Coordinates of C-alpha atoms in Angstrom, one line a residue:
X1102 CA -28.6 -11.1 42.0
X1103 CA -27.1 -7.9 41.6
X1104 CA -24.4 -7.1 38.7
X1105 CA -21.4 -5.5 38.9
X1106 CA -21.2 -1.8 37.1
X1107 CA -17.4 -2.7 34.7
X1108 CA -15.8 0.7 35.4
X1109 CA -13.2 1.4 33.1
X1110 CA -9.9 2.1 34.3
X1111 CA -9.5 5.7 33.0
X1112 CA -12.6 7.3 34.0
X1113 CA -12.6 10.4 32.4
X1114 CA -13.7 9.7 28.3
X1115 CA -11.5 12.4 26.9
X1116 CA -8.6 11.0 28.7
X1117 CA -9.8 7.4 27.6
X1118 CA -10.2 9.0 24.2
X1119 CA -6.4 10.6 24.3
X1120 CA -4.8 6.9 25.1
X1121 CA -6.7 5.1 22.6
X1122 CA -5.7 7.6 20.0
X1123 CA -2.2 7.5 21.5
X1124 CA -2.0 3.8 21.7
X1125 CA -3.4 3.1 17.6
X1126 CA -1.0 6.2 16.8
X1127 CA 1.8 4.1 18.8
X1128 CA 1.0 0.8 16.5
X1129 CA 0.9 2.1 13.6
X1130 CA 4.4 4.2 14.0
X1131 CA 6.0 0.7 15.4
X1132 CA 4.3 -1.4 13.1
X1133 CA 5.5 1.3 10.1
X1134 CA 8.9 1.3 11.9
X1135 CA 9.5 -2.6 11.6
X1136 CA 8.2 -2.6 8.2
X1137 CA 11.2 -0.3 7.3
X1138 CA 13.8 -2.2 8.8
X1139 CA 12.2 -5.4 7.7
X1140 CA 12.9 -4.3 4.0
X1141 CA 16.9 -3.0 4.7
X1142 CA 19.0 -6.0 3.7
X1143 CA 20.8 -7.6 6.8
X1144 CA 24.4 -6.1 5.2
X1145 CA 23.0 -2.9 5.6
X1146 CA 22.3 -3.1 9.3
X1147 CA 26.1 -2.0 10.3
X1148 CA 25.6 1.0 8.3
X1149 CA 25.6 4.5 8.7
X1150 CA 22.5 5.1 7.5
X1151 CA 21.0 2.2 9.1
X1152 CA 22.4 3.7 12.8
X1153 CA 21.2 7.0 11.9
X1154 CA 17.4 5.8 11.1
X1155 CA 17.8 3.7 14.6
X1156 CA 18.9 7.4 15.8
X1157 CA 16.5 9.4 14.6
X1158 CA 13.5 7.3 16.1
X1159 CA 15.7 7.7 20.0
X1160 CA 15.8 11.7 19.0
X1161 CA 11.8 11.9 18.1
X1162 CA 11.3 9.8 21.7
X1163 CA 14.0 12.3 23.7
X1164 CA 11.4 15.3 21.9
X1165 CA 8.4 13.3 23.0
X1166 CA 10.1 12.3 26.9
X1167 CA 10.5 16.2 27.3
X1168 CA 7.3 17.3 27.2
X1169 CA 6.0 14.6 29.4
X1170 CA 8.9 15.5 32.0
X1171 CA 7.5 18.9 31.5
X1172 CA 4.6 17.6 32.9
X1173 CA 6.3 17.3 36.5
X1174 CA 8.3 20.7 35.9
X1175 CA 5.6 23.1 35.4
X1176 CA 3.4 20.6 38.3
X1177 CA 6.1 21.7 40.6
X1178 CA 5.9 25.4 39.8
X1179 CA 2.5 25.6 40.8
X1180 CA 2.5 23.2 43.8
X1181 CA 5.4 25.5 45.4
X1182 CA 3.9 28.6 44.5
X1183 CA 7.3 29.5 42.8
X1184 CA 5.6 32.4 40.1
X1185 CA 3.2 33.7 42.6
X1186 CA 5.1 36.9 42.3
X1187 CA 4.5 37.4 38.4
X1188 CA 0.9 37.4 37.8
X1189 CA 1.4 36.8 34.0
X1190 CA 3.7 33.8 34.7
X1191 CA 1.8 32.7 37.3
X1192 CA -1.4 32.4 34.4
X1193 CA 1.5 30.9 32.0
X1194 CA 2.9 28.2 34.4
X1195 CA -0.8 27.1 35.2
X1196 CA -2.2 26.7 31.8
X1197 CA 1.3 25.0 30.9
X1198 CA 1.1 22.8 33.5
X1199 CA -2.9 21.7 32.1
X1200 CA -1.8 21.1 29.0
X1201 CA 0.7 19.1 30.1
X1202 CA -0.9 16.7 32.5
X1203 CA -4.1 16.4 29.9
X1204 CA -1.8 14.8 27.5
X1205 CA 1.5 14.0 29.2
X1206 CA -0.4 10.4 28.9
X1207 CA -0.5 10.1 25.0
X1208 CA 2.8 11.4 24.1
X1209 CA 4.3 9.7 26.3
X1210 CA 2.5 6.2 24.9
X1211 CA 3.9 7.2 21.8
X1212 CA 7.4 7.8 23.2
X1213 CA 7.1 4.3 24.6
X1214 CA 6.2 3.4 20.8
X1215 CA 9.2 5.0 19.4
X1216 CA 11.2 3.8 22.4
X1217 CA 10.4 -0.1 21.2
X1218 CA 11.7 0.9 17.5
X1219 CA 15.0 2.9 18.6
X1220 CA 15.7 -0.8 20.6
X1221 CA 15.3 -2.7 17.7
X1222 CA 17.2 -0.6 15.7
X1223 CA 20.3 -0.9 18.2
X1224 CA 19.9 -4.5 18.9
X1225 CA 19.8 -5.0 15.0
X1226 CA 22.8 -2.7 14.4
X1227 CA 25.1 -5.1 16.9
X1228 CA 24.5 -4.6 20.6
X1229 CA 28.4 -4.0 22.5
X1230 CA 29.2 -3.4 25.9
X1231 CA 29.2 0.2 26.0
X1232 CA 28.4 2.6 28.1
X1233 CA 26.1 4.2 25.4
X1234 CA 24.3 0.4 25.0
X1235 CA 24.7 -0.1 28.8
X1236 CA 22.6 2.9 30.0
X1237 CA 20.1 2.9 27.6
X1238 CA 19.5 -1.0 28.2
X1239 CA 19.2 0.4 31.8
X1240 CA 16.8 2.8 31.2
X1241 CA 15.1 0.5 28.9
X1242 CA 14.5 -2.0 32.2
X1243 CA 13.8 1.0 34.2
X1244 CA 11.2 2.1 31.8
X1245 CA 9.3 -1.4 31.5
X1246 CA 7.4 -0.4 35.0
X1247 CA 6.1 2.8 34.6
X1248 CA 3.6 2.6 31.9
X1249 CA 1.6 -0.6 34.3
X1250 CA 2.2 1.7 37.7
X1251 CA 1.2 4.6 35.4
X1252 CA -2.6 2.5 35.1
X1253 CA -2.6 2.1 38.9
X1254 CA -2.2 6.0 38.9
X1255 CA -5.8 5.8 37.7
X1256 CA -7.0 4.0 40.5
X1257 CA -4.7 5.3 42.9
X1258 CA -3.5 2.1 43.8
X1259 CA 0.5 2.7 42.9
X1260 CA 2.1 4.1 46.1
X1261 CA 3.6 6.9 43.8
X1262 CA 5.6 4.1 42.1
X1263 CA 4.7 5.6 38.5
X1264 CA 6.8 9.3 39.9
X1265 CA 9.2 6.5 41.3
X1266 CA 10.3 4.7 38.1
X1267 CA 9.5 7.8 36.1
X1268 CA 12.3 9.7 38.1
X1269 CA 14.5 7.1 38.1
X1270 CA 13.8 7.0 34.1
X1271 CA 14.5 10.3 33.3
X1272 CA 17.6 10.3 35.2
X1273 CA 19.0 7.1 33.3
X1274 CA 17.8 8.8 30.3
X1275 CA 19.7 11.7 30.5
X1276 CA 22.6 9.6 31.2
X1277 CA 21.9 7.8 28.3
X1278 CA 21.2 10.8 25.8
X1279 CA 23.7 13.3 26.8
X1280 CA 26.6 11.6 28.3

């Protein structure tokens, strides 16, 4: 009897290395993050300082959610040959683009973390019907799939579901954080 070799699913050990760091970075922030709000008194949840802590964790994520959209930006660049012209900005759009896609994976595992606390925050604060609460409760439901496609990326198993629900993210999202 033969045995099965386990591979992992990210086969690559520095990208392996980047989500692990990426996801214990992620708990920690979420588990400091509920820690906070565990200690504000429930009065102080419909406060201003309360919705501007809630706040600040959805501005760090909108930070974080830009460079990994970057990702597919600079991606696009090259794959089109749009800065073939300029050889300096063609050398600028390709090392953008590798830095990028080598870590569009951990900061965007940590945007999912600060994601989870900017939720909380709201749903503590007082959830209304709102087209502020609205979209970002759709993007939230929109966002749920792309981290699980994201591991079929590995294995190229996803259909391109993971660009899918990532587009269809990014678009709520902007909805949500500028409109």
């Amino acid at each position: 009897m033969s045995q099965a070799i386990h591979k992992p699913w990210i086969q690559n050990i520095k990208e392996r290395r980047r989500g692990f760091l990426a996801i214990v970075l992620a708990v920690v922030i979420i588990l400091m993050g509920i820690w906070k709000m565990y200690h504000i008194l429930p009065n102080d949840f419909h406060t201003r300082q309360f919705k501007f802590l809630f706040k600040n964790y959805g501005s760090l994520a909108r930070i974080a959610l830009f460079f990994v959209l970057a990702n597919y930006i600079f991606a696009l660049i090259v794959q089109k040959r749009l800065a073939n012209r300029w050889d300096i900005l063609k050398k600028w759009m390709i090392s953008l683009s590798r830095f990028t896609r080598a870590y569009h994976t951990p900061i965007a595992i940590l945007a999912i973390g600060l994601i989870v606390l900017h939720v909380a925050g709201a749903f503590l604060y007082g959830f209304t019907f709102d087209f502020y609460y609205l979209s970002g409760f759709l993007a939230l439901l929109v966002l749920l799939p792309v981290p699980i496609s994201g591991l079929f990326r590995y294995r190229r198993m996803d259909r391109k579901w993971h660009l899918r629900f990532g587009l269809a993210f990014a678009v709520l999202f902007l909805i949500h954080a500028f409109l």
